[in-house]
Amino acid sequence: MITRMSSLFLRTLREDPADAEVPSHKLLVRAGYVRRVAPGGYTWLPLGLKVLRNIEAVVREEMDAFGAQEIQFPALLPKEPYEATNRWEEYGPNLFRLKDRKGADYLLGPTHEEMFTLTVKGEYSSYKDYPVTLYQIQTKYRDEARPRAGILRGREFLMKDSYSFDLTDEGLSQSYKDHRDAYIRIFDRLGLEYVIVSATSGAMGGSASEEFLAVAETGEDTFVRSTESGYAANVEAVTTPAPPAQSIDDKPAAQVHHTPNTPTIETLVDFLNANTDRKFTAADTLKNVLVKVKRPGKDWELLAVAVPGDREVDFKRLEAALEPAEVAMLEAADFAKNSFLVKGYIGPGAIQANGIRFLADPRVVTGTAWVTGADKADHHVVDLVAGRDFTPDGVIDVAEVREGDASPDGKGVLVAARGIEIGHIFQLGRKYADAFSLDALGPDSKPVRITMGSYGVGVSRLVAVIAEQSHDDRGLIWPRNVAPADVHVVVAGKDETLMAAGEDFAKQLSAKGLKVLLDDRKASPGVKFADAELVGIPTILVIGRGLKDGTVEVKDRRSGERVEVPVAEAVDHLVQVVNS
Ligand code: ATP
Ligand code: MG
């Protein structure tokens, strides 16, 4: 297969696009792989589409290899199934909703648990039919709050989603493992550097859900690893162990102090250390952070979150903890409406007296004494003891996780890094089977409720993730398995003999089964070399001045290594390089 650049629908750009921040976004646009149409909406140009299709093929092969069967749903779906599971509401503004000409409600599918469950219910009835795993590689729609970094976070994107249906919990464990193993093979074949981290807190059963994160500084996910055990988790899933409760009896009584001009933790700690004979640190203070929360179908309501003053509330952990509710910070207008909230001096007292739900960090156990706001400007209370002077309405584990924190499994401390989610495997259990009464008739003719798993791979995101992990300052460097071509033949000169030689090499390589990108344009060698580096085909064959002495040059895009090869040996040499 020969693709000729003289006619290829491709225009490379010398300048980075103005809206691009991460390398993959800049390079995929500059190299002519994608073009923006709308926020989070991109057109795939010929080279980009080839890479996308190559990735899709790897995913499909590995899914088929363990017996998953491909089907395809429409993206345009009726509302009713999503109403049955409450997701029509729960998805909130992330769901693209629309009406047809008769006024009936539709949505563009963000993920398809409902449809798969209903489909299996429609076809299968006996225990003999199970287990079964179905998948699709299909366009998904999510009205993301922050579409970002080109195709990395789109509002329309390609996902492989699969769903397993089993009779027993052991069956589900096996289906989960099959997916896990297939994902490892997929991401290994794609040449990615990635980690597998737990995505749900231990409370839900440890392995119930794991994410595959590609390691990348530009990633939106932060994950932590223990220095001493195999523990690895998305920070959203890290659980802070609660310290043991303390005795209340030996604690001094709470005392209100006049602490002028101390609206921040830092000013407060400095003031107390200068004006009392005790030593305080930020960790002795309790910071009460007010947010507003909107549960599906409900109005916005206030929520107070108390964390030790040496830590911030991690907004992503907060969002994860409150899902499916939406969360937002308070605005000036909200403070104005609730004048009992004295900014900088908010304490549990006014919060709870005014009926605001008050949730505290796991470190706030019975008997711990805190310095916190006294609900009056310039005043704080010292020795406010949990379980004696205030009792939170519940626990919320959303304080930032820091490097050096103890690992939740008690072994070692945590180190942090950033990643991009490329896959997610999840044991759903019977939630969807319950919603749609998906049963199989057992051998004793009694119904058995089916248990499910759901599993996703971000196929279009992977194009950007690979680019993110594999590039240099001159351009993209595709791993061989996904590259849009095997060999980039650059004719470095305009004269007829060079052009004819390029044409001849391309034909011979193509005859050997290689995919060839032939630069047969009438451009200068400099332009062609720069484009070859930008486009990122792993092997470049340069046909230039050496030809008259019987040699051509083979260049490795990644290492930059060049070798002179006699014309007569060049084809075999390239076949070997490509297949090695
Ligand atoms: P994220 O946390 O990145 O928003 P998610 O947890 O919502 O992702 P899933 O519902 O688990 O995503 O979807 C499965 C996979 O689809 C993800 O692992 C990711 O690779 C991909 N994906 C999710 N959202 C997007 C998006 N907006 N654009 C591109 N790929 C996406
Ligand atoms: Mg996920």
Short mmCIF file of C-alpha atoms in Angstrom, two decimals, residues 315-539:
data_model
loop_
_atom_site.label_atom_id
_atom_site.label_comp_id
_atom_site.label_asym_id
_atom_site.label_seq_id
_atom_site.Cartn_x
_atom_site.Cartn_y
_atom_site.Cartn_z
CA PHE A 315 -11.76 19.05 44.72
CA LYS A 316 -11.46 15.87 42.63
CA ARG A 317 -11.67 13.71 45.75
CA LEU A 318 -14.65 15.77 46.81
CA GLU A 319 -16.37 15.28 43.46
CA ALA A 320 -15.65 11.55 43.57
CA ALA A 321 -16.93 11.24 47.14
CA LEU A 322 -20.17 13.05 46.33
CA GLU A 323 -20.89 11.50 42.93
CA PRO A 324 -23.44 11.58 41.34
CA ALA A 325 -24.05 14.97 42.96
CA GLU A 326 -22.56 18.12 41.43
CA VAL A 327 -20.33 20.29 43.62
CA ALA A 328 -19.40 23.98 43.42
CA MET A 329 -17.55 26.45 45.60
CA LEU A 330 -19.58 29.12 47.38
CA GLU A 331 -19.86 32.49 45.72
CA ALA A 332 -20.03 35.87 47.42
CA ALA A 333 -23.79 35.84 46.94
CA ASP A 334 -24.08 32.59 48.91
CA PHE A 335 -22.17 34.10 51.82
CA ALA A 336 -24.35 37.20 51.67
CA LYS A 337 -27.48 35.04 51.85
CA ASN A 338 -26.17 33.10 54.87
CA SER A 339 -24.88 35.83 57.15
CA PHE A 340 -24.20 33.33 59.97
CA LEU A 341 -21.18 32.21 57.92
CA VAL A 342 -18.43 34.56 59.08
CA LYS A 343 -15.77 34.13 56.42
CA GLY A 344 -12.42 33.21 57.95
CA TYR A 345 -14.00 32.42 61.31
CA ILE A 346 -16.54 29.68 60.49
CA GLY A 347 -16.95 27.02 63.17
CA PRO A 348 -19.01 23.83 63.56
CA GLY A 349 -21.41 25.69 65.87
CA ALA A 350 -23.09 28.01 63.37
CA ILE A 351 -22.94 25.36 60.65
CA GLN A 352 -24.86 22.80 62.65
CA ALA A 353 -27.18 25.32 64.37
CA ASN A 354 -28.32 26.40 60.89
CA GLY A 355 -29.03 22.93 59.64
CA ILE A 356 -26.09 22.59 57.25
CA ARG A 357 -24.77 19.07 56.87
CA PHE A 358 -21.34 18.93 58.52
CA LEU A 359 -18.93 16.19 57.46
CA ALA A 360 -15.45 15.80 58.88
CA ASP A 361 -12.14 14.28 57.86
CA PRO A 362 -11.43 10.75 59.24
CA ARG A 363 -8.74 12.27 61.48
CA VAL A 364 -11.45 14.08 63.45
CA VAL A 365 -12.11 11.19 65.86
CA THR A 366 -13.67 11.39 69.29
CA GLY A 367 -11.42 13.11 71.79
CA THR A 368 -9.35 15.10 69.29
CA ALA A 369 -9.09 18.79 70.23
CA TRP A 370 -9.13 21.50 67.57
CA VAL A 371 -8.62 25.18 67.06
CA THR A 372 -11.39 26.44 64.85
CA GLY A 373 -13.60 29.40 64.04
CA ALA A 374 -15.87 30.81 66.75
CA ASP A 375 -18.47 32.15 64.27
CA LYS A 376 -17.60 35.73 65.15
CA ALA A 377 -15.16 37.99 63.30
CA ASP A 378 -11.65 37.94 64.84
CA HIS A 379 -12.47 35.07 67.20
CA HIS A 380 -11.39 31.43 67.36
CA VAL A 381 -12.06 28.65 69.80
CA VAL A 382 -9.26 26.51 71.23
CA ASP A 383 -9.73 22.95 72.50
CA LEU A 384 -12.99 22.29 70.78
CA VAL A 385 -13.20 18.55 71.34
CA ALA A 386 -14.86 16.14 68.91
CA GLY A 387 -17.50 14.04 70.64
CA ARG A 388 -17.77 16.55 73.47
CA ASP A 389 -18.23 20.01 71.96
CA PHE A 390 -19.32 19.00 68.49
CA THR A 391 -20.30 15.85 66.66
CA PRO A 392 -20.01 15.80 62.88
CA ASP A 393 -22.91 14.39 60.88
CA GLY A 394 -20.55 11.96 59.21
CA VAL A 395 -17.10 11.32 57.79
CA ILE A 396 -15.82 12.56 54.43
CA ASP A 397 -12.38 11.61 53.17
CA VAL A 398 -11.53 14.43 50.77
CA ALA A 399 -8.46 16.15 52.18
CA GLU A 400 -5.50 16.22 49.83
CA VAL A 401 -3.31 13.14 49.82
CA ARG A 402 0.37 14.02 50.11
CA GLU A 403 3.63 12.35 49.33
CA GLY A 404 5.03 11.00 52.57
CA ASP A 405 1.59 10.14 53.97
CA ALA A 406 1.42 6.65 55.41
CA SER A 407 0.23 4.06 52.88
CA PRO A 408 -3.33 2.98 53.74
CA ASP A 409 -2.20 -0.66 53.89
CA GLY A 410 0.19 0.27 56.71
CA LYS A 411 3.28 -0.50 54.65
CA GLY A 412 5.58 2.33 53.67
CA VAL A 413 4.71 5.85 52.64
CA LEU A 414 3.10 7.24 49.51
CA VAL A 415 4.76 8.73 46.48
CA ALA A 416 2.69 10.48 43.83
CA ALA A 417 2.72 10.78 40.05
CA ARG A 418 0.36 11.85 37.30
CA GLY A 419 -1.43 9.80 34.74
CA ILE A 420 -4.13 9.71 32.09
CA GLU A 421 -6.92 7.18 32.42
CA ILE A 422 -6.82 4.84 29.43
CA GLY A 423 -8.96 2.02 30.74
CA HIS A 424 -11.31 1.21 33.56
CA ILE A 425 -12.57 -2.18 34.72
CA PHE A 426 -15.42 -2.36 37.12
CA GLN A 427 -17.40 -5.07 38.89
CA LEU A 428 -20.89 -3.66 38.74
CA GLY A 429 -22.62 -6.51 40.53
CA ARG A 430 -26.39 -6.66 40.26
CA LYS A 431 -27.28 -2.98 40.06
CA TYR A 432 -28.38 -3.01 36.41
CA ALA A 433 -29.70 -6.57 36.52
CA ASP A 434 -31.91 -5.46 39.42
CA ALA A 435 -33.10 -2.37 37.56
CA PHE A 436 -34.27 -4.49 34.62
CA SER A 437 -34.92 -7.82 36.40
CA LEU A 438 -32.33 -9.65 34.34
CA ASP A 439 -32.65 -13.28 35.48
CA ALA A 440 -31.70 -16.63 34.06
CA LEU A 441 -33.82 -19.65 34.70
CA GLY A 442 -31.63 -21.98 36.80
CA PRO A 443 -31.41 -25.79 36.53
CA ASP A 444 -34.04 -26.03 39.28
CA SER A 445 -36.28 -23.63 37.32
CA LYS A 446 -35.72 -20.90 39.88
CA PRO A 447 -34.60 -17.49 38.62
CA VAL A 448 -30.96 -16.50 39.16
CA ARG A 449 -30.15 -12.81 39.15
CA ILE A 450 -27.30 -12.01 36.76
CA THR A 451 -24.18 -10.19 37.94
CA MET A 452 -22.36 -7.80 35.64
CA GLY A 453 -19.10 -6.06 34.98
CA SER A 454 -18.43 -3.05 32.80
CA TYR A 455 -15.13 -2.24 31.17
CA GLY A 456 -13.95 0.68 29.07
CA VAL A 457 -10.98 1.64 26.92
CA GLY A 458 -10.60 5.18 25.60
CA VAL A 459 -9.76 4.30 21.99
CA SER A 460 -9.58 7.83 20.56
CA ARG A 461 -7.91 9.12 23.73
CA LEU A 462 -5.19 6.50 23.18
CA VAL A 463 -4.06 8.25 20.00
CA ALA A 464 -3.24 11.30 22.11
CA VAL A 465 -1.84 9.29 25.01
CA ILE A 466 0.61 7.45 22.76
CA ALA A 467 1.61 10.79 21.23
CA GLU A 468 2.02 12.21 24.72
CA GLN A 469 4.40 9.42 25.72
CA SER A 470 6.18 9.15 22.40
CA HIS A 471 7.44 12.36 20.82
CA ASP A 472 10.39 14.72 20.85
CA ASP A 473 10.70 18.42 20.10
CA ARG A 474 10.64 17.78 16.37
CA GLY A 475 7.51 15.71 16.23
CA LEU A 476 5.64 12.48 16.79
CA ILE A 477 7.33 9.08 17.08
CA TRP A 478 4.79 6.30 16.57
CA PRO A 479 5.34 2.83 17.96
CA ARG A 480 5.42 0.44 15.04
CA ASN A 481 2.09 -1.23 15.91
CA VAL A 482 0.09 1.95 15.48
CA ALA A 483 2.10 4.02 12.99
CA PRO A 484 0.12 5.20 9.94
CA ALA A 485 2.82 3.65 7.72
CA ASP A 486 5.80 1.34 8.09
CA VAL A 487 8.30 3.30 6.05
CA HIS A 488 8.43 6.97 5.08
CA VAL A 489 10.26 7.22 1.77
CA VAL A 490 11.72 10.69 1.36
CA VAL A 491 12.87 11.66 -2.11
CA ALA A 492 15.46 14.28 -1.22
CA GLY A 493 15.69 16.19 -4.47
CA LYS A 494 13.63 17.04 -7.51
CA ASP A 495 15.47 15.35 -10.31
CA GLU A 496 13.92 12.60 -12.35
CA THR A 497 16.25 9.77 -11.34
CA LEU A 498 15.62 10.37 -7.62
CA MET A 499 11.86 10.51 -8.17
CA ALA A 500 11.94 7.35 -10.25
CA ALA A 501 14.03 5.57 -7.60
CA GLY A 502 11.60 6.64 -4.88
CA GLU A 503 8.68 5.33 -6.89
CA ASP A 504 10.52 2.06 -7.49
CA PHE A 505 11.44 1.56 -3.81
CA ALA A 506 7.87 2.30 -2.74
CA LYS A 507 6.54 -0.32 -5.15
CA GLN A 508 9.02 -2.95 -4.01
CA LEU A 509 8.34 -2.31 -0.32
CA SER A 510 4.62 -2.37 -0.92
CA ALA A 511 4.97 -5.66 -2.78
CA LYS A 512 6.59 -7.04 0.40
CA GLY A 513 3.48 -6.09 2.35
CA LEU A 514 4.79 -2.87 3.89
CA LYS A 515 2.75 0.30 4.15
CA VAL A 516 4.66 3.13 2.52
CA LEU A 517 4.30 6.86 2.82
CA LEU A 518 6.10 8.27 -0.22
CA ASP A 519 7.15 11.91 -0.17
CA ASP A 520 7.06 12.59 -3.88
CA ARG A 521 6.29 16.30 -3.52
CA LYS A 522 8.27 18.92 -5.36
CA ALA A 523 9.36 20.50 -2.08
CA SER A 524 12.89 21.14 -0.79
CA PRO A 525 14.67 18.35 1.09
CA GLY A 526 14.64 20.52 4.23
CA VAL A 527 10.85 20.79 4.19
CA LYS A 528 10.52 17.06 3.55
CA PHE A 529 12.88 16.09 6.38
CA ALA A 530 11.08 18.38 8.82
CA ASP A 531 7.72 16.92 7.83
CA ALA A 532 9.04 13.37 8.16
CA GLU A 533 10.16 14.11 11.72
CA LEU A 534 6.84 15.78 12.50
CA VAL A 535 4.68 13.01 11.06
CA GLY A 536 6.59 10.38 13.02
CA ILE A 537 6.73 7.20 10.90
CA PRO A 538 9.25 5.00 12.77
CA THR A 539 11.53 4.29 9.79
#
